[in-house]
Tab-separated table of C-alpha atoms in Angstrom:
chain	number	residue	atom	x	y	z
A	1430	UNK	CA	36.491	65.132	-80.708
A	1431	UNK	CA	34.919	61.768	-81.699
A	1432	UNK	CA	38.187	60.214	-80.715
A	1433	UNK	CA	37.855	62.065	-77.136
A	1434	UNK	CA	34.210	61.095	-76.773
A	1435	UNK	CA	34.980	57.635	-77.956
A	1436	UNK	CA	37.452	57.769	-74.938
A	1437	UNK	CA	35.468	58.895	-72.410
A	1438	UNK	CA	32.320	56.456	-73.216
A	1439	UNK	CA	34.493	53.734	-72.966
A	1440	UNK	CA	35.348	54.740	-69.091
A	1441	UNK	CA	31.345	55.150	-68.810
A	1442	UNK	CA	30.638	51.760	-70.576
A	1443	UNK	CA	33.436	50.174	-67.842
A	1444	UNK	CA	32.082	52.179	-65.037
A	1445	UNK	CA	28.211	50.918	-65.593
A	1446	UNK	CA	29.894	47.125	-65.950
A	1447	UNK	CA	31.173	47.290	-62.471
A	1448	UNK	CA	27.676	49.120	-61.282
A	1449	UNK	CA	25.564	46.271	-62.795
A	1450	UNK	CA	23.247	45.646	-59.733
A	1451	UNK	CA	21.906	49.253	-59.624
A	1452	UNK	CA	18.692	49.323	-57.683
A	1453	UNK	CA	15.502	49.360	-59.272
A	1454	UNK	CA	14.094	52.520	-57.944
A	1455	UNK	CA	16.544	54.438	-60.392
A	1456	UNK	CA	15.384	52.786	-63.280
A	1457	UNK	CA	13.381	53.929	-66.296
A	1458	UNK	CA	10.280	52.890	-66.604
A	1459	UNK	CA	10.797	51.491	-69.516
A	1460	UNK	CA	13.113	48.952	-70.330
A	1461	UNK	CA	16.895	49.990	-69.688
A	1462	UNK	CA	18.469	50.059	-73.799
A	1463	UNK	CA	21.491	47.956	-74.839
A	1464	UNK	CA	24.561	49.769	-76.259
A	1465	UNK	CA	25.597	48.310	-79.409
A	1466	UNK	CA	28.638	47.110	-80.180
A	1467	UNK	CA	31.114	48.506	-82.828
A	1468	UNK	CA	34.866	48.275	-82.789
A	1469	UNK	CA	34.520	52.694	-84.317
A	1470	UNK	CA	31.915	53.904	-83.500
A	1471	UNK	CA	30.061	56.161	-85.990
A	1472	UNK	CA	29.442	60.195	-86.172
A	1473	UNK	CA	27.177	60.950	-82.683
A	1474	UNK	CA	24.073	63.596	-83.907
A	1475	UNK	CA	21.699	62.542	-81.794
A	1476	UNK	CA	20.623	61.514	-78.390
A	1477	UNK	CA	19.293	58.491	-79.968
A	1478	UNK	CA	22.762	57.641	-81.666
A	1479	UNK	CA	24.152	57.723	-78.238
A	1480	UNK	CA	22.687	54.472	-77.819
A	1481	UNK	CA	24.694	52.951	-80.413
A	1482	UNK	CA	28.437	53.595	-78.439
A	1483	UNK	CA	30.242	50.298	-78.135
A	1484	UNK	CA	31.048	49.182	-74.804
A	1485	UNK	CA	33.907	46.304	-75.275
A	1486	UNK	CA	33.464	43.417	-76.739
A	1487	UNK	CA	29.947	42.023	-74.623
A	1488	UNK	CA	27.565	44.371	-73.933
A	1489	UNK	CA	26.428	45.122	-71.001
A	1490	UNK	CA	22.917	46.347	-69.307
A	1491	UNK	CA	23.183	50.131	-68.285
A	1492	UNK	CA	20.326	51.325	-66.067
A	1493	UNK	CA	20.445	55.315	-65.764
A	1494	UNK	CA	18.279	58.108	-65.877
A	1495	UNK	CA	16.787	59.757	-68.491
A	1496	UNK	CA	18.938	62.518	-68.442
A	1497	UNK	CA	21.830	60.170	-69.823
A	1498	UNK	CA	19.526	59.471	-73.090
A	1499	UNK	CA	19.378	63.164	-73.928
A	1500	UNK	CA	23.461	64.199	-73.693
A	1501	UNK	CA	24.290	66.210	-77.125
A	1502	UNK	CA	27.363	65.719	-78.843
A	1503	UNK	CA	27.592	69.093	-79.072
A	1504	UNK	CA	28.404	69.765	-75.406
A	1505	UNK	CA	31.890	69.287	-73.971
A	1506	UNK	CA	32.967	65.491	-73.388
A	1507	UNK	CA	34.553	67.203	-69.935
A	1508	UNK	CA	30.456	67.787	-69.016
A	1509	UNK	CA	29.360	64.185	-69.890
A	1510	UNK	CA	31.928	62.906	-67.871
A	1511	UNK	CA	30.470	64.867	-64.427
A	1512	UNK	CA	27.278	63.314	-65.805
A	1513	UNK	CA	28.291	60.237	-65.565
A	1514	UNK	CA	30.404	60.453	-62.551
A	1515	UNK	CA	27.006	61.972	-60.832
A	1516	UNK	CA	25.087	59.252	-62.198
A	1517	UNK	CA	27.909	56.653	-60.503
A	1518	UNK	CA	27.907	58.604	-57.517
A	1519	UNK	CA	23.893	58.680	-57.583
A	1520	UNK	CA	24.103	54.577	-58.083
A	1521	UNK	CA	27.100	53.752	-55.503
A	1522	UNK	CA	24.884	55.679	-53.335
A	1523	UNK	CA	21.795	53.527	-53.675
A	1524	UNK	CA	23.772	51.034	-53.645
A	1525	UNK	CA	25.138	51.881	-50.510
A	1526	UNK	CA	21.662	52.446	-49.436
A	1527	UNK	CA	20.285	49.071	-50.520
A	1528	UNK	CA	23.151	47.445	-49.029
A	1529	UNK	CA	22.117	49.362	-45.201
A	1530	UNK	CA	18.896	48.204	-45.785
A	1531	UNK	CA	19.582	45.041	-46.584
A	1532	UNK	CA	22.213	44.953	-43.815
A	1533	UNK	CA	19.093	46.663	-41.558
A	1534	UNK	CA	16.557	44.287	-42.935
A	1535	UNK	CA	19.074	40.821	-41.860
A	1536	UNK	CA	19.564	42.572	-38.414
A	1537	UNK	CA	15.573	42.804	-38.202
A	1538	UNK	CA	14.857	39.185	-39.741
A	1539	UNK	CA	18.142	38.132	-37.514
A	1540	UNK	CA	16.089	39.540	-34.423
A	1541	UNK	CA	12.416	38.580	-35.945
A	1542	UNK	CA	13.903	34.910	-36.286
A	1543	UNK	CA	15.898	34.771	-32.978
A	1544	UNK	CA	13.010	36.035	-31.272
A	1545	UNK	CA	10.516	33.142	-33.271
A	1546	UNK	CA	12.906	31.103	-32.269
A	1547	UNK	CA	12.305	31.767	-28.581
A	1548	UNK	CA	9.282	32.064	-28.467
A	1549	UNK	CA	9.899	28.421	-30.509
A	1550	UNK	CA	11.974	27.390	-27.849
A	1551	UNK	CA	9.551	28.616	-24.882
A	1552	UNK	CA	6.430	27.143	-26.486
A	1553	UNK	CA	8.827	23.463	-26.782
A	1554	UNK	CA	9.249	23.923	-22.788
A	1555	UNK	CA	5.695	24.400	-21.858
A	1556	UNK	CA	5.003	21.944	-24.193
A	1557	UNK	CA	7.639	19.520	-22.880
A	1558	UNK	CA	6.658	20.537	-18.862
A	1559	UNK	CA	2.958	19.532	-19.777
A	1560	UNK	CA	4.107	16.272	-21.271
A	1561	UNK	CA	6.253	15.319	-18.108
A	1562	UNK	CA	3.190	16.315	-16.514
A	1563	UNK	CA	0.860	14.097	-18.530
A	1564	UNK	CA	3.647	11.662	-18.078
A	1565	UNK	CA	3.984	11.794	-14.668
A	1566	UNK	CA	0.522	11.847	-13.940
A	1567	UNK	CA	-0.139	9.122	-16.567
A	1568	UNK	CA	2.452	7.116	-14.786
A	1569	UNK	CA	0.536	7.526	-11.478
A	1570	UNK	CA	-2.511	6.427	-12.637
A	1571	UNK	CA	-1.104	3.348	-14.212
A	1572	UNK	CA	0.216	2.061	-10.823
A	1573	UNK	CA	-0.086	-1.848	-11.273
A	1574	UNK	CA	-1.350	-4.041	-8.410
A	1575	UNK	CA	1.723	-5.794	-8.534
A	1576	UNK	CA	3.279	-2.690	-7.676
A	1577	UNK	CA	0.648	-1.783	-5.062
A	1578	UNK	CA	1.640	-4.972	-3.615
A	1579	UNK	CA	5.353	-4.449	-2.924
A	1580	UNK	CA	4.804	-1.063	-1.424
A	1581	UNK	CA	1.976	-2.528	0.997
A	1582	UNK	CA	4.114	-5.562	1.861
A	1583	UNK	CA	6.687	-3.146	2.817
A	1584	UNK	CA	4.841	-1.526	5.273
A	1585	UNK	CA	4.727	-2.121	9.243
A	1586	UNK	CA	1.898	-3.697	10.531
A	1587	UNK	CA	1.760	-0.717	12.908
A	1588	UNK	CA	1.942	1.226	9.805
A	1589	UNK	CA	-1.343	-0.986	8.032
A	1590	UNK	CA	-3.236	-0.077	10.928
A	1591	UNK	CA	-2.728	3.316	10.864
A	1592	UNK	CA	-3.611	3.383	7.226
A	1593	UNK	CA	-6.876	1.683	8.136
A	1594	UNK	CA	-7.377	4.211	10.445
A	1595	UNK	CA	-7.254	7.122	8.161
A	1596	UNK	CA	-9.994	5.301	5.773
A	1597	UNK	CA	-12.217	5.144	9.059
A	1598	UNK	CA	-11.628	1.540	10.337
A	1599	UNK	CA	-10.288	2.164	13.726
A	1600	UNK	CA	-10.138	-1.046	15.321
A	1601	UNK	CA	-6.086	-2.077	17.077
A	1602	UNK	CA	-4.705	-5.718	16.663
A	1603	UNK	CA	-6.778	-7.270	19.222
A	1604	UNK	CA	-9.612	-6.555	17.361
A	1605	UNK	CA	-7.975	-8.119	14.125
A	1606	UNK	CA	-6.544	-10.876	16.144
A	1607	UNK	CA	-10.324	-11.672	17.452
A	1608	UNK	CA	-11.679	-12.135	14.142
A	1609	UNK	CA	-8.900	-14.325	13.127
A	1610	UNK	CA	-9.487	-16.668	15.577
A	1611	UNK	CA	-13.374	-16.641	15.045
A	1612	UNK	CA	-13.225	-16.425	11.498
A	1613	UNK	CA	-10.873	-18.993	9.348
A	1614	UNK	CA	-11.990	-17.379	6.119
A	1615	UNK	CA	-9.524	-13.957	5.582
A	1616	UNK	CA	-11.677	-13.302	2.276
A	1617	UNK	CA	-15.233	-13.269	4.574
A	1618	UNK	CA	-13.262	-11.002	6.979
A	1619	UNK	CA	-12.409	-8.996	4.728
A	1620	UNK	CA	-15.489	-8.441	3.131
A	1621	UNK	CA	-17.088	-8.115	6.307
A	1622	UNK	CA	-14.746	-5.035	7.087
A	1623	UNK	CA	-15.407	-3.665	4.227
A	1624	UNK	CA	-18.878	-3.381	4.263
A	1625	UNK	CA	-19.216	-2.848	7.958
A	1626	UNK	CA	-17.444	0.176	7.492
A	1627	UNK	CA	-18.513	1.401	4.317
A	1628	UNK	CA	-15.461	1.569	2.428
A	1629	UNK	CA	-17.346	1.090	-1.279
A	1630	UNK	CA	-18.894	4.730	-0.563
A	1631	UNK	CA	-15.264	6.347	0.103
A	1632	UNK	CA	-13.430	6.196	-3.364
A	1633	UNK	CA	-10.294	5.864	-1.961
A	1634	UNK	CA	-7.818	5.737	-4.502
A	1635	UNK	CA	-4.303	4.394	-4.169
A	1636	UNK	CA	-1.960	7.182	-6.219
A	1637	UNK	CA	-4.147	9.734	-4.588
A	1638	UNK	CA	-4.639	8.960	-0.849
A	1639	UNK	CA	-2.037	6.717	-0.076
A	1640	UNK	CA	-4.781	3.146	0.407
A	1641	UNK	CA	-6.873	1.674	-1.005
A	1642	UNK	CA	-9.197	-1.488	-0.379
A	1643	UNK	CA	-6.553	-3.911	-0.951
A	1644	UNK	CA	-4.931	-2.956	2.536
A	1645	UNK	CA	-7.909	-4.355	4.494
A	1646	UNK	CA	-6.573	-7.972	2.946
A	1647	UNK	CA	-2.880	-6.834	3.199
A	1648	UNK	CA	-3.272	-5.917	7.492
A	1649	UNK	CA	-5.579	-8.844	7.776
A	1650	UNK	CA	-2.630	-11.113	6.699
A	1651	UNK	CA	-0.152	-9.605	8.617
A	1652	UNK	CA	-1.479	-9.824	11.894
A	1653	UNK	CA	-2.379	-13.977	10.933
A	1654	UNK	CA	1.883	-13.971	10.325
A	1655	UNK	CA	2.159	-12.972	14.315
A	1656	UNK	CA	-0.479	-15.144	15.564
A	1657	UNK	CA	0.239	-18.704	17.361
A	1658	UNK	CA	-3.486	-20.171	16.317
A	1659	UNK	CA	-6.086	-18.504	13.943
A	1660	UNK	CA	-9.361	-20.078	12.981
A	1661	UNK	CA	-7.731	-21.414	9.349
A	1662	UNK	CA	-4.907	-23.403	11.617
A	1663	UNK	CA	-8.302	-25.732	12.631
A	1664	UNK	CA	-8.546	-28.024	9.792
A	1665	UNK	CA	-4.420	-28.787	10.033
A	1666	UNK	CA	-4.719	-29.541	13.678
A	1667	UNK	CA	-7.750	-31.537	12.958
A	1668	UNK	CA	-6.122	-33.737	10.050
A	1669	UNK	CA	-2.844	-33.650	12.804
A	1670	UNK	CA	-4.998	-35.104	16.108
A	1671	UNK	CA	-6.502	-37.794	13.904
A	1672	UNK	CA	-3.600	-38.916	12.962
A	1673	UNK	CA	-1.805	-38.971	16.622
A	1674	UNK	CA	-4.278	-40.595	18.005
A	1675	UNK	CA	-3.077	-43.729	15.796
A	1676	UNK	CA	0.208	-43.509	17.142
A	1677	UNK	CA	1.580	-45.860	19.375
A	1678	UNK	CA	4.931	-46.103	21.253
A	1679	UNK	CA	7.379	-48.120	19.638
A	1680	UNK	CA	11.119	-49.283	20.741
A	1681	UNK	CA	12.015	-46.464	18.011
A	1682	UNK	CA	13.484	-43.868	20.113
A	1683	UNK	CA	13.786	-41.077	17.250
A	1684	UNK	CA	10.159	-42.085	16.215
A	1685	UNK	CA	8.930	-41.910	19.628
A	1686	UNK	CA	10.771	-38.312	20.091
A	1687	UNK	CA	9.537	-36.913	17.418
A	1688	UNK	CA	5.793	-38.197	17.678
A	1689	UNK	CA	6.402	-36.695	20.927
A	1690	UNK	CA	7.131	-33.043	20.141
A	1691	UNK	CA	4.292	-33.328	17.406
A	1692	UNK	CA	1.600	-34.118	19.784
A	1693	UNK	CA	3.251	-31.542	22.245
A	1694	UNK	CA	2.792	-28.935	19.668
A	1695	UNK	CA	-0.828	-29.945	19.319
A	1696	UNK	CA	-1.484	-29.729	23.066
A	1697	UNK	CA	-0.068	-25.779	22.684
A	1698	UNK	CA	-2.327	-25.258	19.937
A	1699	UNK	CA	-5.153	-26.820	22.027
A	1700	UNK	CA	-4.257	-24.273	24.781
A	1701	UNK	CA	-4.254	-21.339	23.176
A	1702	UNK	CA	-7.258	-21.693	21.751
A	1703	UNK	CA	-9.221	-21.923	25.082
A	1704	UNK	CA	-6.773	-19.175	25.997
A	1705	UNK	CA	-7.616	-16.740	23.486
A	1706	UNK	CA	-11.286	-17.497	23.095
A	1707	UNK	CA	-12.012	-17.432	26.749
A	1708	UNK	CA	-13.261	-21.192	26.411
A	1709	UNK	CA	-13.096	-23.168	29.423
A	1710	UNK	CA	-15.035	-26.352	28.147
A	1711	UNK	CA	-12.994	-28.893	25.553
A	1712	UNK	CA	-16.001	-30.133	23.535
A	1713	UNK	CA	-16.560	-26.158	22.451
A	1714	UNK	CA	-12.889	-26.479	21.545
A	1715	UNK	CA	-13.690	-29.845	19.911
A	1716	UNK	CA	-16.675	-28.639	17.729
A	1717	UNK	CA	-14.533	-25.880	16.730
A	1718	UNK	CA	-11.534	-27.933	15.439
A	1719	UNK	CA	-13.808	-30.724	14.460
A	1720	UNK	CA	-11.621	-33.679	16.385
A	1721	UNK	CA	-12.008	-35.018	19.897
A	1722	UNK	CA	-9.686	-32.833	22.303
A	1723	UNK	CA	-10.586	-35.469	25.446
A	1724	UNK	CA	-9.382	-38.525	23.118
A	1725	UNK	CA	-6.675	-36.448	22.227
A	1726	UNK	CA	-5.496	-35.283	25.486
A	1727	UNK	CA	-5.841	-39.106	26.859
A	1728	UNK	CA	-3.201	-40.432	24.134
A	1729	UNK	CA	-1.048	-37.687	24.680
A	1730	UNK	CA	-0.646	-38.477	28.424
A	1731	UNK	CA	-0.079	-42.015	28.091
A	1732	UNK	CA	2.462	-41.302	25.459
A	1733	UNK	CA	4.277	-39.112	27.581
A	1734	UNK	CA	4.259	-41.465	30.561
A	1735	UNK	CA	6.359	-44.102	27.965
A	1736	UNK	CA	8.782	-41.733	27.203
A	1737	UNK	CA	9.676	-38.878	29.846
A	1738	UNK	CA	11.562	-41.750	31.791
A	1739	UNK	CA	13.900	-41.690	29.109
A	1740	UNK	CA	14.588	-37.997	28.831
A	1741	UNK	CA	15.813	-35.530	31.108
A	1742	UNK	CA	14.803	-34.820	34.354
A	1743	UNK	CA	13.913	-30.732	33.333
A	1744	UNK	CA	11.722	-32.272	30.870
A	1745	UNK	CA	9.721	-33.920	33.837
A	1746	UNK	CA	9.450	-30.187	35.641
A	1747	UNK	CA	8.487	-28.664	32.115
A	1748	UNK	CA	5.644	-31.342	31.586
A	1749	UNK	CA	4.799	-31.128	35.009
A	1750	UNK	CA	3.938	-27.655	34.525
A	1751	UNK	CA	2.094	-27.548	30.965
A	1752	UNK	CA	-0.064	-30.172	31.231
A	1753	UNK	CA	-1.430	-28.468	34.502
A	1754	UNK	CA	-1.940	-25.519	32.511
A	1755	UNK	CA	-4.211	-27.824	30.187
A	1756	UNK	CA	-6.304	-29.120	32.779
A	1757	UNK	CA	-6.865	-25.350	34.650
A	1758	UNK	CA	-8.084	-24.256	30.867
A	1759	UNK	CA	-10.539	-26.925	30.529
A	1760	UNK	CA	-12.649	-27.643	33.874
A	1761	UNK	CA	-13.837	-30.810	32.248
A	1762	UNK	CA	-10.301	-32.253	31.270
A	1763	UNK	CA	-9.192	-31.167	35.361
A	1764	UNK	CA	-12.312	-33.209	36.786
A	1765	UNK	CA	-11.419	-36.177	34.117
A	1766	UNK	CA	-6.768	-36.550	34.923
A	1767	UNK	CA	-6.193	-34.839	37.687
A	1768	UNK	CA	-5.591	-37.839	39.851
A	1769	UNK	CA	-3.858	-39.416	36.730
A	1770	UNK	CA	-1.304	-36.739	36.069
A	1771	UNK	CA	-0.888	-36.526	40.162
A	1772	UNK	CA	-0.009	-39.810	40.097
A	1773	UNK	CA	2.265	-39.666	36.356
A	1774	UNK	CA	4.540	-36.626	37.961
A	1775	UNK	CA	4.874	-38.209	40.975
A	1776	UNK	CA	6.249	-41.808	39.139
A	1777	UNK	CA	8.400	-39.903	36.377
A	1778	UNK	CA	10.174	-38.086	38.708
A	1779	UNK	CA	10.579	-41.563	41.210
A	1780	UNK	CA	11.750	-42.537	37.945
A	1781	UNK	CA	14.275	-39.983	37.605
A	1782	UNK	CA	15.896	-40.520	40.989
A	1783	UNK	CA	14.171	-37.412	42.848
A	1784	UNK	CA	12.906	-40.059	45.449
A	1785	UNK	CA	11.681	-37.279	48.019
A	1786	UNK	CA	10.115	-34.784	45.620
A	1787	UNK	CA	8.006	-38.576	44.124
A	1788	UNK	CA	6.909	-39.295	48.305
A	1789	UNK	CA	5.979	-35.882	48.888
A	1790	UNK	CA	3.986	-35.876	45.895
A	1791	UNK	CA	1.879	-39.155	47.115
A	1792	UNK	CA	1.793	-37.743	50.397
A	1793	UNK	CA	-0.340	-35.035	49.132
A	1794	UNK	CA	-2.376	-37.595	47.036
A	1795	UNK	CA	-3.008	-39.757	49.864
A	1796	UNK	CA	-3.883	-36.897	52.503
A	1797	UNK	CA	-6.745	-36.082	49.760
A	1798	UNK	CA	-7.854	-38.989	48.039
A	1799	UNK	CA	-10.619	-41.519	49.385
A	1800	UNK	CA	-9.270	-44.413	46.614
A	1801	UNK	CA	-6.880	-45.283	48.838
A	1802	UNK	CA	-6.439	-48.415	47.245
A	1803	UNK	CA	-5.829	-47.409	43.586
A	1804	UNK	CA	-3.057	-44.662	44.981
A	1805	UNK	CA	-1.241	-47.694	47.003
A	1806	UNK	CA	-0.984	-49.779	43.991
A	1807	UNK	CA	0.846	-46.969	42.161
A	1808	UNK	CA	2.932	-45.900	44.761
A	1809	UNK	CA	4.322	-49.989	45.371
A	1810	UNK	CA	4.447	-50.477	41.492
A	1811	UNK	CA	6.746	-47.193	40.602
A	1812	UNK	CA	9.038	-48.880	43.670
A	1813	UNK	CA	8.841	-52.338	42.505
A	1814	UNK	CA	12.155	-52.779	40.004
A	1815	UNK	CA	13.611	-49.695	41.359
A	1816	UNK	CA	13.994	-50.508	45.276
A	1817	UNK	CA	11.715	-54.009	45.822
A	1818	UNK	CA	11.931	-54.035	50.133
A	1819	UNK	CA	10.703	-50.338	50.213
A	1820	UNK	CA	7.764	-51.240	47.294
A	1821	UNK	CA	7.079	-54.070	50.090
A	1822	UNK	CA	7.118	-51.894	53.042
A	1823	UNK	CA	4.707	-49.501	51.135
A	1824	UNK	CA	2.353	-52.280	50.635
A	1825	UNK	CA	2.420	-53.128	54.068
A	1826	UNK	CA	1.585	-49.576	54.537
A	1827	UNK	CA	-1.140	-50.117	52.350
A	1828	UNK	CA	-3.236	-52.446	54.237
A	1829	UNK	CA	-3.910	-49.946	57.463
A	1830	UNK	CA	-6.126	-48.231	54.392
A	1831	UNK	CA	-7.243	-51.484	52.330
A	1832	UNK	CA	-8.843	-54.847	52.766
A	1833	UNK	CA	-10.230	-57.110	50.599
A	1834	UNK	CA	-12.951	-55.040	49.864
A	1835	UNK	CA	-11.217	-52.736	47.404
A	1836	UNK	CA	-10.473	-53.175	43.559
A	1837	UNK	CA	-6.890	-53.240	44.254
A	1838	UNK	CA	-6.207	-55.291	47.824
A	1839	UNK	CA	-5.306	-58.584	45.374
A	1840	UNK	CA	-2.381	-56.233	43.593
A	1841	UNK	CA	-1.094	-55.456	46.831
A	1842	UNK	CA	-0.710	-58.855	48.011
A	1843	UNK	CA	1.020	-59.970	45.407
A	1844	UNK	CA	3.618	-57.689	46.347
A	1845	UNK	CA	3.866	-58.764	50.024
A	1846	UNK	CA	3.546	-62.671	49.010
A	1847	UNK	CA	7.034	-62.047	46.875
């Protein structure tokens, strides 16, 4: 019997080895005992000897119930072993039932995380949607006048003004225009606009309403960029009339060309200024431009008189017709040359050949003018080196009209003594 017994604890001893990691629950309160180890074992009496059965070589830690401390030798060996076997079928058992639980509890903590995790994940969107927002809105705020800049220059002037309309300035390009020409200082102007229409009380902001104050300068500007003359163009055309008026005609034709077109381009300037400003009298225009239009005007005749022979003969009709426009602008500039630019038209386009249009020109002059004398004298002298008989009939002509008591009788006698 000890030989049987010794048997079947050795198949226990194995059997607890291989159910090592029994769950707590199932263990004694106190401390589990350690089987001691004897190659034969010794006579079993007691419950307490039981403890003693060698197990192999190591020993091992049994955990079991306290119903496995008080098996008797004296019962059959066939009896311990369905002890034992309920004991290992009690401890696969919990076993089985720790591992479902622990299997149940890595589902939950599998859930508990993945759902931590979205709710991770969905706090990290909101927080990264209210960072593009702060971002975005950040961004908006820090709009640099630079950048301001390029988008207003990119605008329309149609679109500027419309702009200005919607902060309450509702004036069209006429309006701008009009203060350009009165005003040469766009910084005044704009500050006037500003003011004027309260714009410092309206806040406007330029990431929220589209403008800002800025545009006032920005619209001001481009409606100077599609204006021939503006008040800040007087101080060039002054510096450019002083120094024309020192300019006389030389034998250098590209000199004299360009001088020319230079003092043309003043004349326009000159023009448009009475023009636009409704002025009618060239001293206002003078005091405005701070330069003498009347000594102005005088140099610029006599300087085209020296060279409009040489050009063409459309040049002639095209002078004809703008320096007439000068002298219906300015009354006082009309009373001054009209004879004189009569006369010059009438001689350039002699000049030119056009021998009938040049008559029928003095032919007017004559039928109107009481100077009878003065218009002779022109009329024989623009004949003299072309065609010298008919500059000698004309100055026979003459003398039905003149005697000695006018300025110019000598001049004409001259002509007839040749």
């Amino acid at each position: 019997m000890a030989k049987t017994s010794k048997k079947k604890m050795a198949v226990v001893a194995k059997k607890n080895a291989t159910t090592k990691h029994v769950v707590k629950e199932n263990t004694a309160k106190q401390e589990p005992k350690q089987i001691a180890v004897a190659k034969e074992p010794e006579k079993i009496s007691t419950a307490k000897d039981l403890e003693k059965i060698s197990v192999a070589k190591e020993p091992k830690k049994i955990t079991t119930s306290k119903e496995l401390e008080k098996i008797s030798v004296t019962k059959e060996p066939e009896k311990i072993s369905m002890k034992e076997e309920k004991v290992e079928k009690k401890e696969t058992n919990v076993e089985d039932k720790k591992t479902q639980s622990k299997v149940k509890k890595e589902k939950s903590t599998t859930k508990k995380e993945a759902k931590t995790k979205k709710k991770i994940s969905t706090k990290k969107n909101d927080e990264k949607k209210e960072e593009e927002k702060k971002t975005k809105k950040t961004s908006v705020k820090k709009t640099t006048k630079k950048d301001k800049l390029i988008v207003y220059n990119a605008l329309s002037l149609d679109e500027c003004i419309t702009r200005m309309h919607a902060m309450g300035v509702h004036h069209e390009y006429d309006t701008y225009a009009k203060f350009l020409l009165d005003e040469a200082s766009m910084k005044k102007l704009e500050k006037n606009i500003i003011e004027g229409n309260k714009l410092n009380e309206k806040n406007f902001d330029f990431d929220k309403d589209g403008f800002d104050l800025d545009l006032v300068l920005i619209t001001l500007k481009k409606v100077a960029d599609t204006m021939d003359i503006k008040a800040m163009d007087f101080k060039e055309i002054k510096k450019d009339m002083n120094v024309a008026m020192k300019i006389k005609y030389s034998e250098d034709v590209e000199e004299n060309a360009a001088e020319y077109l230079k003092e043309f381009r003043i004349c326009e300037k000159l023009l448009m200024i009475g023009q636009r400003k409704n002025i009618s009298d060239s001293a206002k225009v003078s005091e405005l431009v701070g330069s003498d239009v009347d000594a102005f005007v005088d140099h610029f005749f006599a300087f085209a008189y020296d060279i409009l022979p040489t050009w063409q003969y459309n040049d002639v009709k095209f002078y004809e017709d703008f320096v007439f426009a000068i002298l219906s602008q300015y009354y006082d500039l009309f009373i001054k040359y009209q004879l004189r630019i009569l006369l010059d038209v009438a001689d350039l386009y002699i000049k030119h050949g056009d021998f009938q249009h040049g008559d029928e020109c003095y032919g007017y002059i004559l039928r109107d003018n009481q100077i009878k004398d003065y218009i002779y004298y022109r009329f024989v002298s623009v004949y003299e080196p072309i065609d010298f008989n008919k500059a000698k009939s004309l100055a026979y002509e003459a003398l039905q009209y003149v005697d000695g008591r006018y300025t110019y009788y000598k001049n004409i006698m001259d002509v007839i003594n040749k």
